[in-house]
Amino acid sequence: MIQRQGYHYRLKTTPALRRSFAQYAGACRFVWNKVLAVNEGRYLAGVPRLNYYQAAWLLTQWRHSEEYGWLAAVSIHALQHCLRDLERAYTTLWAGRTAPPRFRKKFLSDSFRFPTDFQRDGDRLKLPKIGWMRFWQSREIEGTMKNVTIRRDGKHWTVAFQTEREVEPPVHPSTSAVGIDLGIATFAAVSDGTLYPPLHAYRRLQTKLAKAQQRMSRKVKFSKNWQKCQTVIRRIHATIARCRKDFLHKLSTTISKNHAVIVVEDLQIRNMSRSAKGTVEEPGHNVAQKAGLNKAILDQGWGMFRQMLAYKQVWSGGIVLAVNPRYTSQTCPQCGGVSSKNRLQQALFSCIACGYTSHADVNAAQNILALGQRER
Ligand SMILES: [Zn+2]
């Protein structure tokens, strides 16, 4: 079995390196956004989008043109890789797994990737046209390097190595199976009764972010003070992303270590996002309420959590099953009765037919587990 793993380290930078990184990130952002804009134009005109090869051909034209000749200063491989990422974004979009690719913003999504034309020697890394640099190697890298990504993380730059290695198919040390209900009030309720509250630090940061955004709105655009505010906002965004990732990693590791079978809801977050707005013929109900709910869903990174669980289970030899979550919050495990009146209060499940009561989220998690066991 092939195990893929990413290793992330902080880079030791110099002003010259930071200038190079900004140049590379800028060129990749430019290419990404330009091809995306061309494709949106083609979409509106009813013409099929550019595929990877057409976009790569266009890129070569740009590199030889007077207007965009500056693109020739950065490695062609990094730019081509960026087009490949865009191509993949379209493919997963068709598969219904992700939202459409978006325009990249400066600082927020600054990154670039090299396929194979880099060298690594201990804690030293050499990138084409940039040269040697060092990184804080906190742990050993195992496996064969597949690619390397440089990314801006707040005021730092980080390096991520993607590796692959052949491993024996693992056997999960545990035999237990659990269902998980993901929610707003409780981030994750496990069918064995464990409740994981949402990340509160994250809410605090969000308040801080709102305040900083308000402060920025009062400044003169592009003034010194406005730029200072923008730096603060970027840092808060980076902290939020780091906190969320850290929280989700810890939680998914704990659950994955302890249970061989994990049953989750097939959330179809995208469909939920769509249904809030409704269609022209059938406008959505409670649009504002659902928009708030969707924001919270995306905030808490349910999708990211599910992905983490899935790959950690692959590593540990367990599995993740996804079931249709319909009625899981309204079904009574004792008598099998289904009613929307079974859950009149947020935290309490109370069956109107037989009087059975339990914690609403744990009850949902138990129903999810039961569905998973039936499907297996
Ligand atoms: Zn009942």
XYZ file of C-alpha atoms and ligand atoms in Angstrom:
377
model
C 0.000 0.000 0.000
C 1.244 3.501 -0.907
C 1.168 5.943 1.969
C 1.232 9.642 1.090
C 2.320 12.087 3.738
C 3.058 15.808 3.973
C 5.809 17.346 6.094
C 5.603 21.041 6.989
C 8.454 23.210 8.237
C 9.080 26.895 8.735
C 11.715 28.365 6.415
C 14.641 30.482 7.524
C 14.355 33.430 5.149
C 16.452 36.418 4.116
C 15.174 39.637 2.479
C 16.396 38.315 -0.891
C 14.570 35.002 -0.423
C 11.395 36.752 0.640
C 11.573 38.881 -2.516
C 11.973 35.744 -4.645
C 9.092 34.012 -2.892
C 6.840 37.037 -3.387
C 7.838 37.080 -7.071
C 7.045 33.382 -7.524
C 3.781 33.601 -5.613
C 2.827 36.687 -7.617
C 3.573 35.006 -10.952
C 1.585 31.889 -9.976
C -1.324 33.992 -8.754
C -1.238 35.966 -12.003
C -1.293 32.834 -14.161
C -4.027 31.192 -12.074
C -6.233 34.296 -12.135
C -5.649 35.014 -15.813
C -6.531 31.499 -16.974
C -9.526 31.517 -14.626
C -10.691 34.833 -16.142
C -10.236 33.494 -19.680
C -12.299 30.436 -18.732
C -15.058 32.511 -17.166
C -15.220 34.546 -20.378
C -15.426 31.344 -22.406
C -18.113 29.980 -20.093
C -20.260 33.118 -20.605
C -19.732 32.832 -24.364
C -20.780 29.168 -24.261
C -17.319 27.902 -25.312
C -15.637 24.985 -23.461
C -12.931 26.001 -20.991
C -9.227 25.681 -21.762
C -7.821 22.312 -20.803
C -4.388 21.982 -19.227
C -2.517 21.706 -22.533
C -4.254 24.719 -24.061
C -3.565 26.764 -20.929
C 0.086 25.638 -20.890
C 0.417 26.677 -24.535
C -1.047 30.084 -23.658
C 1.428 30.351 -20.797
C 4.331 29.821 -23.198
C 2.946 32.590 -25.417
C 2.765 34.922 -22.434
C 6.325 34.176 -21.388
C 7.516 35.192 -24.860
C 5.332 38.306 -25.093
C 6.449 41.821 -24.302
C 3.550 42.457 -21.938
C 3.962 39.389 -19.733
C 7.602 38.624 -20.456
C 8.391 39.043 -16.743
C 6.834 35.590 -16.246
C 9.959 34.136 -17.852
C 11.938 35.118 -14.735
C 10.352 32.330 -12.689
C 10.674 28.584 -13.264
C 8.267 27.242 -15.891
C 7.670 24.169 -13.720
C 6.167 26.200 -10.878
C 3.830 27.941 -13.323
C 2.828 24.713 -15.018
C 2.163 23.144 -11.659
C -0.165 26.003 -10.869
C -2.105 25.242 -14.078
C -2.252 21.586 -13.061
C -3.728 22.608 -9.704
C -6.336 24.665 -11.538
C -7.124 21.700 -13.780
C -7.608 19.545 -10.691
C -9.853 22.191 -9.146
C -12.106 21.905 -12.218
C -12.080 18.108 -12.113
C -13.113 17.923 -8.459
C -15.738 20.560 -9.217
C -17.308 18.324 -11.868
C -17.176 15.424 -9.452
C -19.263 17.582 -7.087
C -16.674 17.473 -4.347
C -15.612 21.125 -4.158
C -16.738 24.671 -4.818
C -15.623 26.282 -8.126
C -12.037 27.624 -8.213
C -11.806 31.205 -7.018
C -9.563 34.101 -7.868
C -6.472 34.117 -5.690
C -5.887 37.064 -3.428
C -2.526 38.545 -2.667
C -1.095 37.400 0.713
C -4.050 35.149 1.525
C -3.254 32.361 -0.893
C 0.404 32.979 -1.722
C 1.965 29.681 -2.634
C 3.860 27.896 -5.373
C 4.936 24.344 -5.986
C 7.746 22.519 -7.721
C 7.294 18.977 -9.030
C 10.733 17.342 -8.961
C 13.375 19.859 -9.913
C 14.475 20.634 -6.376
C 17.291 19.284 -4.211
C 17.258 18.554 -0.525
C 20.185 17.888 1.726
C 19.292 17.559 5.424
C 17.744 20.835 6.488
C 18.841 22.517 3.251
C 16.678 22.933 0.168
C 17.576 24.177 -3.309
C 14.867 25.534 -5.568
C 15.404 26.263 -9.283
C 16.288 29.906 -10.025
C 16.046 30.735 -6.300
C 18.953 28.826 -4.781
C 19.705 27.229 -1.419
C 17.796 27.905 1.786
C 17.438 26.303 5.218
C 14.376 25.234 7.181
C 13.685 24.266 10.811
C 13.626 20.517 10.481
C 11.588 19.405 13.462
C 11.212 15.766 12.392
C 12.712 13.323 9.911
C 11.204 12.994 6.463
C 10.332 9.444 5.401
C 9.583 8.251 1.886
C 10.239 9.500 -1.632
C 9.691 13.202 -2.310
C 6.956 13.877 -4.829
C 6.808 17.673 -4.746
C 7.555 20.700 -2.613
C 5.301 23.673 -1.845
C 6.352 27.071 -0.523
C 3.552 28.948 1.219
C 3.098 32.236 3.026
C 1.778 31.724 6.539
C 1.085 35.101 8.119
C 4.443 36.823 8.314
C 6.431 33.605 7.767
C 7.058 31.307 4.835
C 6.748 27.556 5.159
C 7.848 24.577 3.109
C 5.796 21.412 2.681
C 7.225 18.188 1.253
C 4.791 15.689 -0.185
C 6.126 12.154 0.095
C 5.122 8.641 -0.864
C 6.248 5.331 0.553
C 5.349 1.702 0.339
C 4.066 0.316 3.640
C 2.529 -2.934 4.836
C -1.274 -2.671 4.997
C -1.838 -1.802 8.679
C -4.244 -3.586 11.023
C -6.216 -1.340 13.354
C -5.427 -2.092 17.034
C -9.055 -1.639 18.041
C -12.226 -3.387 16.901
C -14.755 -0.814 18.054
C -17.173 1.040 15.788
C -18.651 4.484 16.475
C -20.994 6.937 14.818
C -20.281 10.660 14.842
C -22.809 13.478 14.652
C -21.313 16.823 13.670
C -23.046 19.911 14.959
C -22.840 23.581 15.796
C -23.392 23.581 19.557
C -21.342 20.390 19.965
C -18.689 20.044 17.300
C -18.708 16.246 17.417
C -20.914 13.879 19.416
C -19.710 10.251 19.469
C -22.151 7.364 19.853
C -20.257 6.164 22.975
C -21.398 9.369 24.699
C -18.245 11.485 24.274
C -18.940 15.124 23.421
C -16.373 17.406 21.830
C -17.233 21.112 22.157
C -16.405 23.502 19.300
C -13.227 25.539 19.330
C -13.971 28.572 21.474
C -10.661 30.296 20.783
C -11.817 30.504 17.239
C -14.915 32.569 18.124
C -12.733 34.980 20.083
C -10.450 35.416 17.105
C -13.437 36.049 14.905
C -14.579 38.905 17.143
C -11.064 40.289 16.959
C -11.177 39.987 13.196
C -14.516 41.807 12.939
C -13.152 44.655 15.057
C -9.998 44.920 12.968
C -12.067 44.969 9.784
C -14.229 47.732 11.214
C -11.122 49.738 12.110
C -9.767 49.308 8.600
C -13.031 50.513 7.048
C -12.555 53.859 8.800
C -9.057 54.412 7.389
C -8.261 56.120 4.103
C -7.812 53.393 1.507
C -4.151 52.536 0.710
C -2.874 54.931 3.410
C -0.113 53.860 5.818
C -2.617 53.174 8.603
C -4.877 51.244 6.272
C -1.954 49.029 5.279
C -1.083 48.448 8.938
C -4.660 47.329 9.586
C -4.426 45.006 6.623
C -1.310 43.361 8.040
C -3.113 42.813 11.349
C -6.087 41.260 9.543
C -3.849 38.917 7.564
C -2.220 37.728 10.767
C -5.575 37.053 12.419
C -6.653 35.043 9.359
C -3.468 32.990 9.545
C -3.944 32.379 13.285
C -7.555 31.297 12.754
C -6.528 28.817 10.059
C -3.725 27.433 12.245
C -5.974 27.075 15.322
C -8.668 25.315 13.331
C -6.247 22.904 11.709
C -4.607 22.122 15.020
C -7.981 21.500 16.694
C -9.176 19.237 13.877
C -5.904 17.310 13.786
C -5.972 16.542 17.507
C -9.612 15.513 17.430
C -9.355 13.342 14.310
C -6.205 11.636 15.643
C -7.897 10.788 18.952
C -10.982 9.338 17.298
C -9.043 7.513 14.581
C -6.674 5.901 17.122
C -9.497 4.511 19.232
C -11.975 3.193 16.692
C -11.555 0.881 13.700
C -14.876 1.806 12.100
C -16.104 5.397 12.048
C -19.506 6.176 10.588
C -20.151 9.782 9.605
C -22.958 11.678 7.950
C -22.829 12.281 4.237
C -23.210 15.988 4.786
C -23.256 17.255 1.235
C -22.252 20.620 2.535
C -22.463 22.007 -0.934
C -26.087 21.017 -1.357
C -26.942 22.593 1.971
C -25.268 25.810 0.890
C -27.259 25.769 -2.296
C -30.601 24.990 -0.699
C -30.447 28.059 1.520
C -30.732 30.368 -1.461
C -33.322 28.196 -3.164
C -34.226 28.464 -6.811
C -36.284 31.033 -8.706
C -39.334 28.745 -8.769
C -38.918 27.761 -5.155
C -37.240 30.425 -3.014
C -35.512 29.078 0.087
C -37.005 29.176 3.558
C -35.194 30.840 6.464
C -32.491 32.083 4.126
C -30.747 34.232 6.758
C -30.848 31.461 9.351
C -29.488 28.874 6.955
C -26.804 31.260 5.717
C -25.663 31.623 9.338
C -25.721 27.866 9.778
C -23.742 27.320 6.583
C -21.158 29.849 7.634
C -20.742 28.016 10.904
C -20.449 24.688 9.074
C -17.728 25.972 6.825
C -16.045 27.817 9.719
C -15.669 24.717 11.748
C -14.262 22.861 8.831
C -16.488 19.800 8.878
C -15.217 18.942 5.426
C -11.606 19.220 6.559
C -12.371 17.068 9.597
C -13.932 14.359 7.440
C -10.911 14.366 5.144
C -8.530 14.050 8.084
C -10.526 11.163 9.539
C -10.549 9.431 6.161
C -6.793 9.511 5.573
C -5.907 8.771 9.187
C -8.131 5.697 9.062
C -6.353 4.578 5.892
C -3.030 4.894 7.713
C -4.193 3.023 10.782
C -6.050 0.289 8.902
C -9.529 1.423 9.890
C -12.365 2.680 7.713
C -14.750 5.605 7.444
C -18.296 5.002 6.236
C -20.613 7.796 5.124
C -24.374 7.362 5.519
C -27.359 9.467 4.560
C -28.097 11.563 7.673
C -31.835 11.886 6.994
C -33.978 11.382 10.113
C -30.978 10.444 12.260
C -31.850 13.288 14.645
C -35.556 12.328 14.774
C -35.434 8.533 15.108
C -36.023 6.773 18.430
C -33.542 3.910 18.977
C -35.929 2.168 21.395
C -39.202 2.007 19.433
C -38.022 3.127 15.981
C -40.544 5.986 15.908
C -39.655 8.906 13.623
C -41.025 12.372 14.314
C -39.799 15.946 14.052
C -41.457 16.442 17.456
C -38.918 14.083 19.022
C -36.443 16.899 19.093
C -38.159 20.080 20.195
C -35.206 21.228 22.282
C -31.679 21.630 20.960
C -29.908 19.286 23.360
C -32.680 16.843 24.350
C -34.096 13.901 22.426
C -37.480 12.869 23.782
C -39.585 10.248 21.958
C -43.269 11.201 21.762
C -44.268 7.561 21.213
C -42.454 5.698 23.999
C -41.009 8.452 26.184
C -37.355 7.440 25.702
C -34.988 10.368 26.346
C -31.274 10.934 25.733
C -28.766 13.552 24.650
C -29.953 14.645 21.203
C -26.542 14.642 19.511
C -25.433 11.340 21.054
C -28.747 9.845 19.973
C -28.125 11.041 16.414
C -24.602 9.570 16.545
C -26.054 6.209 17.668
C -28.529 6.259 14.791
C -25.688 7.061 12.386
C -23.732 4.078 13.743
C -26.777 1.815 13.345
C -27.172 2.904 9.709
C -23.484 2.221 9.079
C -23.745 -1.266 10.570
C -26.790 -2.022 8.455
C -25.003 -0.955 5.285
C -21.881 -2.996 5.879
Zn -39.539 5.735 21.115
